[in-house]
mmCIF file of C-alpha atoms in Angstrom:
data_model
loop_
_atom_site.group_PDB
_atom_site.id
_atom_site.type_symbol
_atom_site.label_atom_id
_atom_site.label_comp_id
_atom_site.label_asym_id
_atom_site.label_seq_id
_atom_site.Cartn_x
_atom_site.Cartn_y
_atom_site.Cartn_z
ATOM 1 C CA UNK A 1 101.252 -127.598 22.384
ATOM 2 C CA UNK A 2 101.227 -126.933 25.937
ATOM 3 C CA UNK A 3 97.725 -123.997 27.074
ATOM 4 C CA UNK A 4 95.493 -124.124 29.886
ATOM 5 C CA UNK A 5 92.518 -124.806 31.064
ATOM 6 C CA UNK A 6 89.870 -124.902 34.208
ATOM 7 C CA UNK A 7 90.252 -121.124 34.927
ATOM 8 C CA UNK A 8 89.003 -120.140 38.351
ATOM 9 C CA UNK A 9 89.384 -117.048 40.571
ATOM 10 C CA UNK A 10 88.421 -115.826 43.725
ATOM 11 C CA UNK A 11 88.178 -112.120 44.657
ATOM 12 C CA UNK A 12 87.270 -110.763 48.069
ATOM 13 C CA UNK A 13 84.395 -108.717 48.469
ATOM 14 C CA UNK A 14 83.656 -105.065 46.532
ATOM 15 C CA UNK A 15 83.970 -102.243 48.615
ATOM 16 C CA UNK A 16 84.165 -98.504 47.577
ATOM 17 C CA UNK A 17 87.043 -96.505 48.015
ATOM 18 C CA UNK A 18 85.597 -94.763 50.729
ATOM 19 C CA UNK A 19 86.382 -97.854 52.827
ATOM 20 C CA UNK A 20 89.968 -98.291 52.719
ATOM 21 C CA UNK A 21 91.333 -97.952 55.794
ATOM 22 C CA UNK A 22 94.000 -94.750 56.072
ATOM 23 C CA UNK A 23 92.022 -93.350 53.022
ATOM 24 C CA UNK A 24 92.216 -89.643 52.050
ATOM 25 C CA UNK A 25 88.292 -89.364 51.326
ATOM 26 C CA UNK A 26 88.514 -86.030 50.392
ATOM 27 C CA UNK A 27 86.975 -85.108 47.112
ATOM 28 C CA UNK A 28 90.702 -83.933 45.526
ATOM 29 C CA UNK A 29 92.177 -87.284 46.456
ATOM 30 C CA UNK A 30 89.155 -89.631 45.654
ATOM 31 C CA UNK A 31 89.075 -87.653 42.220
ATOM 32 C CA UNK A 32 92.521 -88.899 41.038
ATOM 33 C CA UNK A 33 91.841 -92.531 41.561
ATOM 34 C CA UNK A 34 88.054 -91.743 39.814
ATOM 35 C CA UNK A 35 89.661 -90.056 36.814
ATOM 36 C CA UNK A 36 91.173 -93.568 36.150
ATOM 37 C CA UNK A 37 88.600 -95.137 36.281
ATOM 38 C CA UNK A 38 89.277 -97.268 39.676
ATOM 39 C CA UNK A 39 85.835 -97.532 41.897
ATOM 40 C CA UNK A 40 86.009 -100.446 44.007
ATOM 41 C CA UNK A 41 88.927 -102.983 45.411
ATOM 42 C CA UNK A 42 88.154 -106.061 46.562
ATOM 43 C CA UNK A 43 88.937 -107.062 50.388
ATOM 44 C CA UNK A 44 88.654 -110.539 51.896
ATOM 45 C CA UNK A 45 88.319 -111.981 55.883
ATOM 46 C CA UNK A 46 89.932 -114.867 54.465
ATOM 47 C CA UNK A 47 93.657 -115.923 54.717
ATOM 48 C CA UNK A 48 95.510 -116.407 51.855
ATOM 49 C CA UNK A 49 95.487 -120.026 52.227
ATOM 50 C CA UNK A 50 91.977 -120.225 52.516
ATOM 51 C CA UNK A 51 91.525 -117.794 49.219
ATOM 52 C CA UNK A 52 94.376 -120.488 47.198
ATOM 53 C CA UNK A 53 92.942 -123.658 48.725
ATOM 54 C CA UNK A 54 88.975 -122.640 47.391
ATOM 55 C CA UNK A 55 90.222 -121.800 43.872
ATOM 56 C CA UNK A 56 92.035 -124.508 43.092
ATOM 57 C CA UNK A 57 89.416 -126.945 44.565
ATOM 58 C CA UNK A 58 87.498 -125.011 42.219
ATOM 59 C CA UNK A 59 89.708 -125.489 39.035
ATOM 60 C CA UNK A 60 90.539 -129.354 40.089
ATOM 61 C CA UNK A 61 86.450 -129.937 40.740
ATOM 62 C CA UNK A 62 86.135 -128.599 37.089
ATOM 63 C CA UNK A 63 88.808 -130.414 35.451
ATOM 64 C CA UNK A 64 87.168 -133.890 36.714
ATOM 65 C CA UNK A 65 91.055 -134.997 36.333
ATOM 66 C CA UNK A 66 92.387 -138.016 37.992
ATOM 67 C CA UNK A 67 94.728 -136.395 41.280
ATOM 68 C CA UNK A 68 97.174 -138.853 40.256
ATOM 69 C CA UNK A 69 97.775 -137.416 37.296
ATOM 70 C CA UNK A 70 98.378 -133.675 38.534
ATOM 71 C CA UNK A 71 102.535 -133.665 38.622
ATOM 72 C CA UNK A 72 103.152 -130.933 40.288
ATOM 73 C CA UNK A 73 101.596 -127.682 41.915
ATOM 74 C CA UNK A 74 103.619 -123.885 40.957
ATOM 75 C CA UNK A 75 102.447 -121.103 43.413
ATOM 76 C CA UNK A 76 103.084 -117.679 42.838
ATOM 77 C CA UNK A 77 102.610 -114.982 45.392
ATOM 78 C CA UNK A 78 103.649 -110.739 45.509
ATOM 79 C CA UNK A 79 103.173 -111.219 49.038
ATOM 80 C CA UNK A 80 106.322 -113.127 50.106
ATOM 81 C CA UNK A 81 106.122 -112.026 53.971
ATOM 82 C CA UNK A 82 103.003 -113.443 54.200
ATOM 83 C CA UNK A 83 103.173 -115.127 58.276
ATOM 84 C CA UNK A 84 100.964 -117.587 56.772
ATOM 85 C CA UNK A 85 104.274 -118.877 54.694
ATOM 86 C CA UNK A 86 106.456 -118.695 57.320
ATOM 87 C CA UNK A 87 104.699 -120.425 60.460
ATOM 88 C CA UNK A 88 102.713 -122.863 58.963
ATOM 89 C CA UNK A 89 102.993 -125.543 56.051
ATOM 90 C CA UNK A 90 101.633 -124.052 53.312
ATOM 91 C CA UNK A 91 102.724 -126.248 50.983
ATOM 92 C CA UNK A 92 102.198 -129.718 52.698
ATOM 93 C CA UNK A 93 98.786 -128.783 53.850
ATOM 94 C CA UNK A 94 97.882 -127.385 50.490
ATOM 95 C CA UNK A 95 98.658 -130.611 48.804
ATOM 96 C CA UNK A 96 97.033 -132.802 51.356
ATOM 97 C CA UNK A 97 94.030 -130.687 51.433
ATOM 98 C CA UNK A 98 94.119 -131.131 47.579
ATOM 99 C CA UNK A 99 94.720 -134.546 47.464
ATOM 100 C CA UNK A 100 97.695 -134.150 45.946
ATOM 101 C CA UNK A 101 99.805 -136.152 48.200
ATOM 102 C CA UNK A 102 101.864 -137.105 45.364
ATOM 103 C CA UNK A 103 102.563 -134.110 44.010
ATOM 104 C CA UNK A 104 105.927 -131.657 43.770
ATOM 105 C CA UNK A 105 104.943 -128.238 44.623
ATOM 106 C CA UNK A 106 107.219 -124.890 43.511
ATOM 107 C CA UNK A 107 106.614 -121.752 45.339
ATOM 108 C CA UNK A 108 107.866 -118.844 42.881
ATOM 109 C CA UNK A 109 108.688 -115.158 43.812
ATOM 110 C CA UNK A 110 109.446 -113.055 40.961
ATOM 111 C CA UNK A 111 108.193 -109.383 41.471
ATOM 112 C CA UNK A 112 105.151 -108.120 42.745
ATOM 113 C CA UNK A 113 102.664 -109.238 39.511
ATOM 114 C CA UNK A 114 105.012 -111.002 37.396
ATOM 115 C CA UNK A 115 105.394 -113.481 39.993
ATOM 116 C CA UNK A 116 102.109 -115.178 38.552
ATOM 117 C CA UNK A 117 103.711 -114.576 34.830
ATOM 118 C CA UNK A 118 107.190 -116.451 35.828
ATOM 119 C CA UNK A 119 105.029 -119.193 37.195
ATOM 120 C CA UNK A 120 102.927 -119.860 34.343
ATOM 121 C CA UNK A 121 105.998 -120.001 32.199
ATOM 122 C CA UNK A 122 107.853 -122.374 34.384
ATOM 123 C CA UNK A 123 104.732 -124.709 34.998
ATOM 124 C CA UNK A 124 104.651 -124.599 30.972
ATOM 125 C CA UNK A 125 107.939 -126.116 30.699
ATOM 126 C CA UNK A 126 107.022 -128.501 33.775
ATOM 127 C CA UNK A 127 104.095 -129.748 31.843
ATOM 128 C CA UNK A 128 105.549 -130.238 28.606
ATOM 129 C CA UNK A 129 108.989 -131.505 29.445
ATOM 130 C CA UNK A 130 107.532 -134.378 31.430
ATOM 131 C CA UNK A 131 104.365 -135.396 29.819
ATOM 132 C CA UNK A 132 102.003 -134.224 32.909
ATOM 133 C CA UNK A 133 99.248 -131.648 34.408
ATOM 134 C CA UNK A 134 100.275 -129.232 36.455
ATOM 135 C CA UNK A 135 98.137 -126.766 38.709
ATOM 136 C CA UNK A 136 98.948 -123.211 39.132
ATOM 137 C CA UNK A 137 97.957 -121.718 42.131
ATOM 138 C CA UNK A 138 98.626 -117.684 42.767
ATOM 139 C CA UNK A 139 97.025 -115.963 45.852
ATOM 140 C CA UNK A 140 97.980 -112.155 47.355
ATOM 141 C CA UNK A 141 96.391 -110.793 50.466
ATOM 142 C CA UNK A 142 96.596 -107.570 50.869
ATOM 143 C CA UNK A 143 94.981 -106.219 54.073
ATOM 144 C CA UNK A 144 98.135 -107.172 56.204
ATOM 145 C CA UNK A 145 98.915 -103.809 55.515
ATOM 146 C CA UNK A 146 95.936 -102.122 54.183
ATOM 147 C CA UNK A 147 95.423 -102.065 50.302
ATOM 148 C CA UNK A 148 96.827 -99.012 49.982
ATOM 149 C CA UNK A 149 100.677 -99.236 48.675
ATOM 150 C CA UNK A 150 103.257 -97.014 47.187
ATOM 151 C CA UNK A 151 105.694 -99.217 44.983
ATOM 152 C CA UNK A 152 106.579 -95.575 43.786
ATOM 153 C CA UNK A 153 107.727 -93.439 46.427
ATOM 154 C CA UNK A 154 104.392 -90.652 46.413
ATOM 155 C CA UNK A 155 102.486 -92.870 44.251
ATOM 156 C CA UNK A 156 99.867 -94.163 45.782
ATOM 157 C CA UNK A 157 97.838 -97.650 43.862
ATOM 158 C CA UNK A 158 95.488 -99.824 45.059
ATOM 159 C CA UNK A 159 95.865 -103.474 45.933
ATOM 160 C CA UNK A 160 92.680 -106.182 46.086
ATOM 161 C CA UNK A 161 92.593 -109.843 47.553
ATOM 162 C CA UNK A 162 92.307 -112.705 45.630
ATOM 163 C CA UNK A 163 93.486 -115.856 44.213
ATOM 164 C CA UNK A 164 93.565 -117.862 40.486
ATOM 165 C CA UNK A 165 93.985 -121.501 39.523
ATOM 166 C CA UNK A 166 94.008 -123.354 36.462
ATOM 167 C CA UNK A 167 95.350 -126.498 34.897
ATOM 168 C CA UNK A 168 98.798 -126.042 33.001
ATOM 169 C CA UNK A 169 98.415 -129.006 30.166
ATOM 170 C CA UNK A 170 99.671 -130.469 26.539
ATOM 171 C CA UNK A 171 96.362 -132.480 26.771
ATOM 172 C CA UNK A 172 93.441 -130.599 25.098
ATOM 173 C CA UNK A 173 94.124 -127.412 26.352
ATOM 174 C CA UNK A 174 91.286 -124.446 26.538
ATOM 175 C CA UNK A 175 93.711 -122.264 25.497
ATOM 176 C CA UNK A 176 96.948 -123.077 23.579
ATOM 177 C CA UNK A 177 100.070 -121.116 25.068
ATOM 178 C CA UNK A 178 102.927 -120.174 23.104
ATOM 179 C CA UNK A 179 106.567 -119.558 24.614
ATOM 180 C CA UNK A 180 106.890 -116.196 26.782
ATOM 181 C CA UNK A 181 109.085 -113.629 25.519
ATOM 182 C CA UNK A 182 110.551 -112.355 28.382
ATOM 183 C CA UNK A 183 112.714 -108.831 29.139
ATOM 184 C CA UNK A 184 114.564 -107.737 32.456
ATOM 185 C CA UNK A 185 115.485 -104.167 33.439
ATOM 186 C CA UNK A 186 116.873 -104.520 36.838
ATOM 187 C CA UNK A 187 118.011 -100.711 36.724
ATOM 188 C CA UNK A 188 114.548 -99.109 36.668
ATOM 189 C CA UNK A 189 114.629 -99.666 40.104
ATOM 190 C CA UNK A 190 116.514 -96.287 40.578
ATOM 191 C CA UNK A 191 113.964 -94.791 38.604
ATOM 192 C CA UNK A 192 111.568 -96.247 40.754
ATOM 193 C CA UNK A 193 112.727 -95.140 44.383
ATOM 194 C CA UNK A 194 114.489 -91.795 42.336
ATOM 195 C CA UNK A 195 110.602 -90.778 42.178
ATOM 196 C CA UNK A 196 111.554 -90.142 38.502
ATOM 197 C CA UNK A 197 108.100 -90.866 37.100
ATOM 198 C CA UNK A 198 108.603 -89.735 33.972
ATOM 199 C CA UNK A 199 111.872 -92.036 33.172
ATOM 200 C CA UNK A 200 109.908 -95.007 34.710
ATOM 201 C CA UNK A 201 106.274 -94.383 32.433
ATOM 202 C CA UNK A 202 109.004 -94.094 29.204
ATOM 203 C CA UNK A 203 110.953 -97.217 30.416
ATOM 204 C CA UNK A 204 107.635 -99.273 31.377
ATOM 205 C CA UNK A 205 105.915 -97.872 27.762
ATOM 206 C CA UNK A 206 109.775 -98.989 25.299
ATOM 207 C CA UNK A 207 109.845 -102.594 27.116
ATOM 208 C CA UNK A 208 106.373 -103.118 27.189
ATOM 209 C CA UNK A 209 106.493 -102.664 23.546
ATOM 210 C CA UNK A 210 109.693 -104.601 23.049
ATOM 211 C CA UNK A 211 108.260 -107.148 24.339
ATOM 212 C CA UNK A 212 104.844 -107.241 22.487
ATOM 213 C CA UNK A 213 106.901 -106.704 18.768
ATOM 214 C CA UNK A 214 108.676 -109.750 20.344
ATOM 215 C CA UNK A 215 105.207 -111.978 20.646
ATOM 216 C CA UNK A 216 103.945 -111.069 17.167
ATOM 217 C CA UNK A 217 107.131 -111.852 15.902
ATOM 218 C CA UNK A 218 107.919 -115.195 16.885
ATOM 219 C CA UNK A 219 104.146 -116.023 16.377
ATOM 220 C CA UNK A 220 104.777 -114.320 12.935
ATOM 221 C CA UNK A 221 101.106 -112.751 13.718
ATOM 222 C CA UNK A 222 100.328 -109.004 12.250
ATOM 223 C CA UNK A 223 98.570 -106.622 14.627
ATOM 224 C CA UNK A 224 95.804 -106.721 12.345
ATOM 225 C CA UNK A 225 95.053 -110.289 13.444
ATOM 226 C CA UNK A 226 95.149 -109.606 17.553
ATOM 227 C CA UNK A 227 91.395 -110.452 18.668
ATOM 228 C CA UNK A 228 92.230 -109.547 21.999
ATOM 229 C CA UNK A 229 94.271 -107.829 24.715
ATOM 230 C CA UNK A 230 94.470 -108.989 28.359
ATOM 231 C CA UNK A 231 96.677 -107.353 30.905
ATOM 232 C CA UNK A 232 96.476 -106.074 34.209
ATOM 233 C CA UNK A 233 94.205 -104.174 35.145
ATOM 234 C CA UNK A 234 96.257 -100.333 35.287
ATOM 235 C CA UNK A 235 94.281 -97.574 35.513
ATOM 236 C CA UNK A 236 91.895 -95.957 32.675
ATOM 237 C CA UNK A 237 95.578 -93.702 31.419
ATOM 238 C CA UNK A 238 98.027 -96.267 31.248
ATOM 239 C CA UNK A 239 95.888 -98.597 29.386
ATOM 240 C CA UNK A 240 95.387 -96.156 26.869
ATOM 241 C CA UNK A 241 98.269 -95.004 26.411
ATOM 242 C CA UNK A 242 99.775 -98.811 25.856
ATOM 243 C CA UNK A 243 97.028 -98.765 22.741
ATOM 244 C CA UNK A 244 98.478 -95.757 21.260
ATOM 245 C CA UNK A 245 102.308 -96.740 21.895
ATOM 246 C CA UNK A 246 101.425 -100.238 20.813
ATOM 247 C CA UNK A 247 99.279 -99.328 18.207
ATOM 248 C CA UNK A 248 96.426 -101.422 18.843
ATOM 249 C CA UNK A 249 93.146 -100.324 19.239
ATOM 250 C CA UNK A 250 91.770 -99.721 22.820
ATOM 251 C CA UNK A 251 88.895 -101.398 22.087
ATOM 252 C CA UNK A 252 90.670 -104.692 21.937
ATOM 253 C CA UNK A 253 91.867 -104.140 25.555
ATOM 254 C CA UNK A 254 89.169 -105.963 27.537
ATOM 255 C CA UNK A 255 87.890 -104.207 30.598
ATOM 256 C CA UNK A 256 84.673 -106.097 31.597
ATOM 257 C CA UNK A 257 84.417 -104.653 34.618
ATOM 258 C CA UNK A 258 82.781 -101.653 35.196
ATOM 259 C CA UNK A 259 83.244 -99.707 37.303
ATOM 260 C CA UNK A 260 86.603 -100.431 37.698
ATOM 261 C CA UNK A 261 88.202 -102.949 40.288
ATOM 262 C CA UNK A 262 91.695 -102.333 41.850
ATOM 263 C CA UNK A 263 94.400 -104.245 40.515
ATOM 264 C CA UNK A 264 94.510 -107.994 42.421
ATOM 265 C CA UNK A 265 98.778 -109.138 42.296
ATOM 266 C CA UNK A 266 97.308 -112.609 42.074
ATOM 267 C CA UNK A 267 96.502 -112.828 38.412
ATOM 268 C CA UNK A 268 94.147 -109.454 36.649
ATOM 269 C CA UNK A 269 95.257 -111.844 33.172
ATOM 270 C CA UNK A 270 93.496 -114.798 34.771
ATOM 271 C CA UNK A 271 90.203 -112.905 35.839
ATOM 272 C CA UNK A 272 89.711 -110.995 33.172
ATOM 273 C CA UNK A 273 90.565 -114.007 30.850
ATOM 274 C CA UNK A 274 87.919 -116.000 32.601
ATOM 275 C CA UNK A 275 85.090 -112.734 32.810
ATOM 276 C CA UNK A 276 85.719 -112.660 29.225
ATOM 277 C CA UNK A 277 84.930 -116.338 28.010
ATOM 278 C CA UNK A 278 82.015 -116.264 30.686
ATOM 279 C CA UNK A 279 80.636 -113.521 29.006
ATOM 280 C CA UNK A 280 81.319 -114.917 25.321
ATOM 281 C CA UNK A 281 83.377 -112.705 24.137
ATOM 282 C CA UNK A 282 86.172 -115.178 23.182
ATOM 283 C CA UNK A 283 85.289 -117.267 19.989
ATOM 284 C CA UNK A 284 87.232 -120.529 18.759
ATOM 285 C CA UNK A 285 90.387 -119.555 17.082
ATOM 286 C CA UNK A 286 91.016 -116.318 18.446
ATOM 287 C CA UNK A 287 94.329 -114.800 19.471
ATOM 288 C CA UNK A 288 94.545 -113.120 22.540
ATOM 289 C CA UNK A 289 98.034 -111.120 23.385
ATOM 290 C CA UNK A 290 98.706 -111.552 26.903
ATOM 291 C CA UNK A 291 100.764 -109.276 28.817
ATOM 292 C CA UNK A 292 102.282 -109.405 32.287
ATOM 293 C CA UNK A 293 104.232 -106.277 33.548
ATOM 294 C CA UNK A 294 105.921 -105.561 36.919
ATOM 295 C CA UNK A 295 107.813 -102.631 37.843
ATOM 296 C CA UNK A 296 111.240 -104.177 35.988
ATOM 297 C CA UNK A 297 109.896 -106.959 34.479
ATOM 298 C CA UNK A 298 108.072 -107.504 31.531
ATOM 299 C CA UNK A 299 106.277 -110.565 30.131
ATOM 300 C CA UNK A 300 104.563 -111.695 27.044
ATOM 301 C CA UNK A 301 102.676 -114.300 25.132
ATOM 302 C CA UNK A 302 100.185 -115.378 22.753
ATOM 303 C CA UNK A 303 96.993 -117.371 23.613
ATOM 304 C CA UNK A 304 94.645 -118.714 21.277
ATOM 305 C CA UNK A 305 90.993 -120.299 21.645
ATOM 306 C CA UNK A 306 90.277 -123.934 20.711
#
């Protein structure tokens, strides 16, 4: 069965809110972001290329794998208008500076966050339909235009800078991957730009759910027998309000980091996947429910510990 393996990330570097550029740093505004438990983001000097080419260096150093046998390279991005895509080679000089010569890369844009998710699922198929490794790359920079950003007209969230690699493989995998389960809901959109927050929390909580039931039933797996829980990292509310809709237990929603680190586009799954093996948390045979959300696009799967 196709997983993965090698994790890496790189984030930029912690800064309090009080830093952000454009910030209200009155004590009313700074509050609502505190009540959710966000502290920190994470802002880098470095270009997006320079954040994707150090962690998948990273994950290839790790991997000790031959470059030869690396098939092909999927990068995901939220930040499509990146100049940096546009005016240079990203993908030529990525591969060369990889050694990857060889190599086909795939440059996927889904939406905002599930970009990464699309990727992963793709590169899965890549992998296992052709018998090869494949290295996903996914990198956002935010500070083009600040970290501040309003997908939700009057909403305001927090963006950080970073990048995640790791080795898509049938061969030995860290982690065993089974197929996404996958839901589209083009029409939230409205919902989204209507500034009806309400509709868009109810439609975000029914699909995210849809899709869960769909992961535990195709893996025939009980809630009972979820280890884990690793999503993106939402604020303090939304997280647990997906373990009461759900019906999981918060405390099987990992959130390692404290105090709390704005949400990076590039992969929260990844990084917190990684914090939570560094830190032991993960034992051998555990399953870990992995969810990927975007504003209307929801994504699912199961991973589990050899």
């Amino acid at each position: 069965m196709v997983g993965i393996s090698h994790v890496h990330y790189v984030l930029g570097d912690y800064k309090p809110l009080t830093e952000i550029p454009e910030m209200d740093t009155s004590k009313e505004n700074l509050a609502k972001f505190r009540i959710n438990g966000v502290r920190q983001y994470c802002g880098s000097d470095k270009t997006m290329y320079q954040l994707a080419l150090e962690t998948a260096t990273a994950t290839l150093e790790k991997s000790g794998l031959d470059r030869s046998s690396v098939g092909a390279v999927f990068f995901a991005t939220g930040n499509h208008h990146c100049k940096e895509l546009h005016e240079e080679d990203f993908a030529g000089r990525l591969l060369d500076e990889l050694g990857l010569g060889s190599a086909f890369f795939y440059g996927v844009f889904m939406q905002y966050c599930a970009s990464v998710a699309a990727a992963l699922q793709l590169a899965g198929q890549f992998a296992e339909a052709n018998g090869t490794n494949v290295l996903l790359v996914s990198a956002d920079k935010i500070l083009d235009y600040g970290p501040i950003v309003r997908i939700i007209p009057g909403v305001i969230g927090l963006h950080s800078d970073g990048a995640v690699s790791c080795i898509v493989t049938g061969r030995n995998p860290q982690f065993t991957m089974t197929p996404f389960q996958t839901l589209q809901d083009s029409s939230s959109w409205r919902l989204m730009y209507g500034q009806e927050k309400k509709g868009l929390q109810d439609s975000f909580l029914t699909n995210s759910r849809l899709v869960i039931s769909r992961v535990l039933e195709a893996n025939n797996l009980p809630k009972e027998s979820i280890h884990h829980v690793v999503t993106n990292n939402f604020n303090f509310t939304i997280s647990k309000n997906l373990s009461v809709y759900w019906e999981i237990p918060y405390e099987k929603f990992f959130s390692l980091n404290i105090p709390r680190t704005a949400h990076c586009p590039a992969g929260d799954v990844f990084i917190n996947l990684l914090d939570m093996k560094t830190a032991g948390i993960i034992s051998r045979g555990d399953s870990i429910l992995t969810f990927f959300p975007a504003p209307h696009s929801w994504m699912g799967t199961l991973l589990t510990k050899n």
